[in-house]
């Protein structure tokens, strides 16, 4: 559309129907969206392989389905996060081709061909068993974005030898996502063992002074390992997303 | 410059040196700044009468003077806030035409003709004598931006009759700026007495649980008067600025 | 009543039934409410066109209806905020002339003639779709108070071109209300594009470190755009109210 | 009991059955409770007219009744606070002589004769209608402890003339309890109008940055009126209790 | 002045120079301050014996002296709090009749005759030796306001027998001021031993999680003794002030 | 298993099938778990008599039972904390040999012979009756870990004589666990009476500024008694656990 | 003294100079300190070997010396904490027999014979080199209280192998003090490696969101190792003190 | 050393001087550091090109020089952060080969050959001029770690067109570091414009409710752009470090 407007304008200039001066004036006063958006959105196509994401919390099954229907039309890959089992059932009934990930509380509906775009392995580590839903949200996200993903669960710092037993796996990963609640110490320990970027995800697991994840968040931000960066509490999706970007080669 | 580029491009299209298709392509790929900025910055001239502001805190006199020298060249009105007496002396030595406002801890250097742009009166009210520097920062700002400004100081809520004694003045104001530390109750009381917008400014005055202005800030955000909006702690400048915009007629 | 008392007193003085000295004494000792209230409340009539507001949260339908019945007698315009669908039904049954605004979670019952009192347009902008209920609360309020209101929704800062596409609308607004949760960055960006007052409304949308709206609130208070003032979290009503006052000319 | 033990010991010393040295030893090694408690608890009888209090929140009706049954045996006056209507019904069924105060969410069971022990009037003031339950808790407490109690409700600071209308009542009170949520400004204003002690009670009324009563609490602690002291959020009972002590003559 | 205006108005009505109707109109439109202030300030004379207070922190000696000079003219008793030794010297040089209280960091300049207005004894208790300056601020204030004041210092709860040793003194006090930093437990223990009001003052003594007095403040607000009310951190003056009001008989 | 790998390797070296150099290389590159874990876990057997713990909160009865079934196979003693009555019933149905502790909200399933491993007595003290569930969690834990445990409940600091009445018991304890909500003052008072370690447990009992246990936590961390260390809010289990370790003789 | 009073009283009863009734009366009314303190302070002699402690922060050298002079008279061992080098020099000049510990910022003046009272070894571990002053404060305290103390410094969790290298030492310690700033993860890791009590000390080392030690404090309170208890930020003294009590046998 | 021990042990096994059984026993009981460290530290050599870092804050020039002297011996590249001009001078005097970066408040002493190890460009963006020191710390770090680094400064969100003008540069970067104080909105806007990872660095720039960087930190954690991860306040070094790791190919 905007392309068409530009063409018409230039044709008119070309034919002399519009003076150069008037052309400049019109160009500067064309509704911004027409030119501006055209220019800015060059990077849209770069986004191929990025799922469209629906944050499920606070939405009912009907709303989700309605949004998904619109997306399916545009052939987008879809990721629904924070979905309950009940909601998942309703969604699957409508989209039998979708896939439900109960541990990661997510639904994926992949239209594009699955293709490994990331070069290395994304390793997702969780401190406790209660942190697994957040970890799995990261796994689902990173897998959908075309990465090989591996996991090590239940290797909290109070039994540091359990973590050390996986040294090989740690050393081979390209990016590491470390998910922990309570004192949030695991990213520091992991960060000290590897020479790759660590994305730390605090979880709201814990009680009392865990303050719904504030404590592990603060701990992670103060990590004595310099290769640790942090995302929001329980934000497994975000961790999987940024880890995918890190794992992609620059050429993409 | 950008205007020139556009002209050249259109001339080339006009003369057939450039096909329409190529023209469209080039337009879309012109460095963004050339078109983009040209389009976005239409509102620059609307800014006439807005001072360029230097936040003085943490800058030494030399730095201020250097920045001011650049601004003076472009014929901007200049407002320096949070300046100490000592710094002010150094600045005045270099710019004898500048004016120092000791109570408002500010320096102004006005190049444009003074002209009243605001329709009504901006009334600046402070709860305690210690709040006056912040109130005066608002006064200096609003005055420089072309408003008639009046003040009522030291009318804290523990002596509510002192405030009521100024009922006439309160009723006549177009916009009210209310500056208070400690329990920050004054904007609620003032807001209940007038039917005009009240900009509340919490100050860091107080001790103990005043928490450097957090307490009056929270109080103001919870005002039971619905005509109160709030700016940052000690932000007399911001209050003066937004009050000026409110006081201006839309035509400006 | 108080008027009557004053008349009686003056009649008695006039007829000599009461000495001047005694008259002065009585005037000074008349129960305060009789004189005081009479004097202070001169500005009541100025309030014409201001709705009486019922904060619905925590009240059941019966309580709302009871309060509304009293108000209807005094011919006030009524605005009920934070109402659920269920409560709304009960209220509408009793007051069929009322109007329910589901998106804004509000009911209005307008007795006065609708009349545009505001000079310009109030533009309400929201960052995400989840922020819309708060934005609509502002819309309902400002509309009821006699303003032309326009809206731009779902223009969060992670897609800044979507906002820029509405540049014209932004430039033409008289006052802007910007509603955002999460990082609360939208008011700063909008504030930088316009030369008019921006009322920022943080919402409790988000999770983890959004802290129920504290994060966008703090961000808005620290806006690098000087034309931004802030109201309480989720306070769409307050934003609509103060924006209406800003949009009114003083004569009203 | 302890008195008896002491007597026996001294008798034995008197009769020479116990040497002085042994007597000293035994006295020093008597279980502490026997002597210690006897000495410390002299002030028990001073407590006459103080209700025994049961904090009802989190207790079911059965538990309350069980505790009350024990207390009734010892002829104590009983005050149950934070009780729901449902719980109240169950309690009243078991203790028909008890009295339910629905607005104050309390039950009283007074065994002692009602007698006015306080010299002056305790005036309980609330800012909003939502603050009334907390205010009534103070009223019930202070009444039960033998005070004349008066109330002024719904005189928030956004309509300061409503408060001023009650100037006479304010001036005559012996102690004032001021209950307010939101910005918590009322105690400062009241405190500035009287020369008597003001007990301020913040309430959890409000939303967003009211933070469950933290905001009015902080405001009250920072009151610019020096005659204001503060109790915990929603602590109407505590305010009524301490106000009663203030109102009592020292001789009691 | 206002009295004069009222007289003139009534004379005019009496003489028929002014109709009753016009009189009523004028009365209602007299500048508020003239009538309003006259009515509200009836309680001024009640204030006799209340010191005028200068908060010394952040003021230099010159400023203090200037303010004091104005006050001395009006024959007010003056209390300067939070004064350094150096500032005190400068003030004493100018006002040799003033008295410096080094432990309470205060200066008093008493013009009125000293007279005991309080009926009982105000007992000021401090937990640690570091809390003494705040305790002494309360002592100076209460003494100046006409009370007999006694003190017990250094009786922290980690040696509860030290406190119990003063049982007699505790039982005889009319009002108690309890000053404590760190865990702020002393008011609860004292409150449990007496049947009189306890004013608790948290101090900023402590380190780490004492958070500048926030910890003792919170502890005091949550006291399990119901006769405890709290003032701001380090607010010895406020505690002395309100304790004085409690100790005064109502007739004063 | 790992032992076997080591043996094979050494046999091969012994037989010359593997050069020393290659042996060193292999040892260094053996999967870490094989050697590392063997070395690190020497202290496992020291753990005899430590229960395996299941944090019940957020788990349903089925999950608990599943985990318990696995543990029972390995002959571990099991402690389930934070269990509801309903969940307890389901668990007991499956494991009739388990024991439910309703006051401590725990289930124990002890396989090892009960044996007193601690030398002295662990004394558990609670301030209020509402703190008892947390105190009992400590009791159950410490008892299961082989300690003699005694309790003193309902000895809050507002009636300090109630505590002093138990002086003998206090003096005889080897370790003390002090559980308190509200102002959290009890550990300081107890700590001042004994010369043994005190483990303080803040509880979430209280309202308003108790902030879910934050206030007693802060108070306990600032204890003026130097023999107090603190665990997380409501963490009765942790207190019982560490007290058990303190009470054990070093030889274990 | 109190013993003498008791003897006199009993002698009088024995001789019949005082009736039993009067004796009981006098006993009950003897100033509390005489009996009460005698009874309560039985545990004083148990305190032998506990240093008297002066918290140096905020005291000048003169004040310290004055307090020390009083203590020296009573033959107490003295520990001065948080002392600067300058202050230390002044103290050493007056008390040449005292010993300055520059790394632990402490002075000790030991009068009692040095004697090892603790049975095992107290191991003090620090995460970073900046945490050493706090660790050394614990070392000085524990050493003075008669313990063998060993240290491992600079074994932060980002290099977990550095810690593991000291496994033997960790396993042999009787009590462990773990000092850490930043993310405060070290106590969890250490706690997972040993079966002995761990006293965790958060330090104010760090910047930004370390919040002066709040972050490691919270992390330590949420430790997933159950054998961790926590003291105040930077409270090396308290950690050394309670560790000493843990290390002592009860008989001492 | 450890290698030698292993060799000796295997030689002894080979020669039959040590039985296999004894060999296994010794291997399992070799001091952990000897084997453990050897195994764990395989990744050391991977660290080539990582600077050793000295956090300068709180250290004097002497201390820095002492630490640097030790490092120089081991041929490490050295980075000193948070250094003042004065300290820098002293360091440069001792190490003339070092390089001082005044804007980044850092000193570098590079021993290894400079070599570009990163594949793409790291783009460092700052919102305000006051954020530049933190941004430059990231620049110095990333440059030293072998990356091509570019910068865009002073493109705050209140002038979003200034940022858009650099669209090309944004699109070409491999990793982006975005540094912002105040409302911290820039990373969200930048994140929405690129499809690469964004490391956000909050700065302590701002006043009042900026709370020393807490506000931008919270805003960044709640970014509506999913490609944003966050490091500690003012942690330019950490951002530069992790960005370098992201920019490196895995093979390095």
Short mmCIF file of C-alpha atoms in Angstrom, two decimals, chain C residues 6 22 28 30 46 77-78 86 88 91 93 98 142 144 159 163 167 170 175 183 190 200 221-223 225 230:
data_model
loop_
_atom_site.label_atom_id
_atom_site.label_comp_id
_atom_site.label_asym_id
_atom_site.label_seq_id
_atom_site.Cartn_x
_atom_site.Cartn_y
_atom_site.Cartn_z
CA UNK C 6 -27.89 35.12 59.42
CA UNK C 22 -23.82 41.37 71.03
CA UNK C 28 -18.16 34.90 66.19
CA UNK C 30 -22.34 30.91 65.87
CA UNK C 46 -18.38 25.51 40.08
CA UNK C 77 -24.56 12.72 37.57
CA UNK C 78 -23.25 9.39 38.84
CA UNK C 86 -22.73 -9.31 37.74
CA UNK C 88 -23.68 -4.13 36.75
CA UNK C 91 -27.66 -2.01 39.07
CA UNK C 93 -32.22 -3.63 36.67
CA UNK C 98 -28.03 3.91 33.51
CA UNK C 142 -13.45 12.16 30.66
CA UNK C 144 -18.86 12.05 31.18
CA UNK C 159 7.32 -1.62 18.64
CA UNK C 163 3.23 4.62 18.07
CA UNK C 167 2.05 11.04 15.08
CA UNK C 170 -0.55 12.75 19.11
CA UNK C 175 -4.04 16.51 26.94
CA UNK C 183 8.30 -1.24 32.45
CA UNK C 190 4.93 9.95 24.15
CA UNK C 200 0.71 8.82 33.19
CA UNK C 221 8.02 9.32 38.13
CA UNK C 222 11.56 9.25 36.72
CA UNK C 223 10.51 10.08 33.19
CA UNK C 225 10.30 13.82 29.57
CA UNK C 230 1.62 10.60 37.49
#
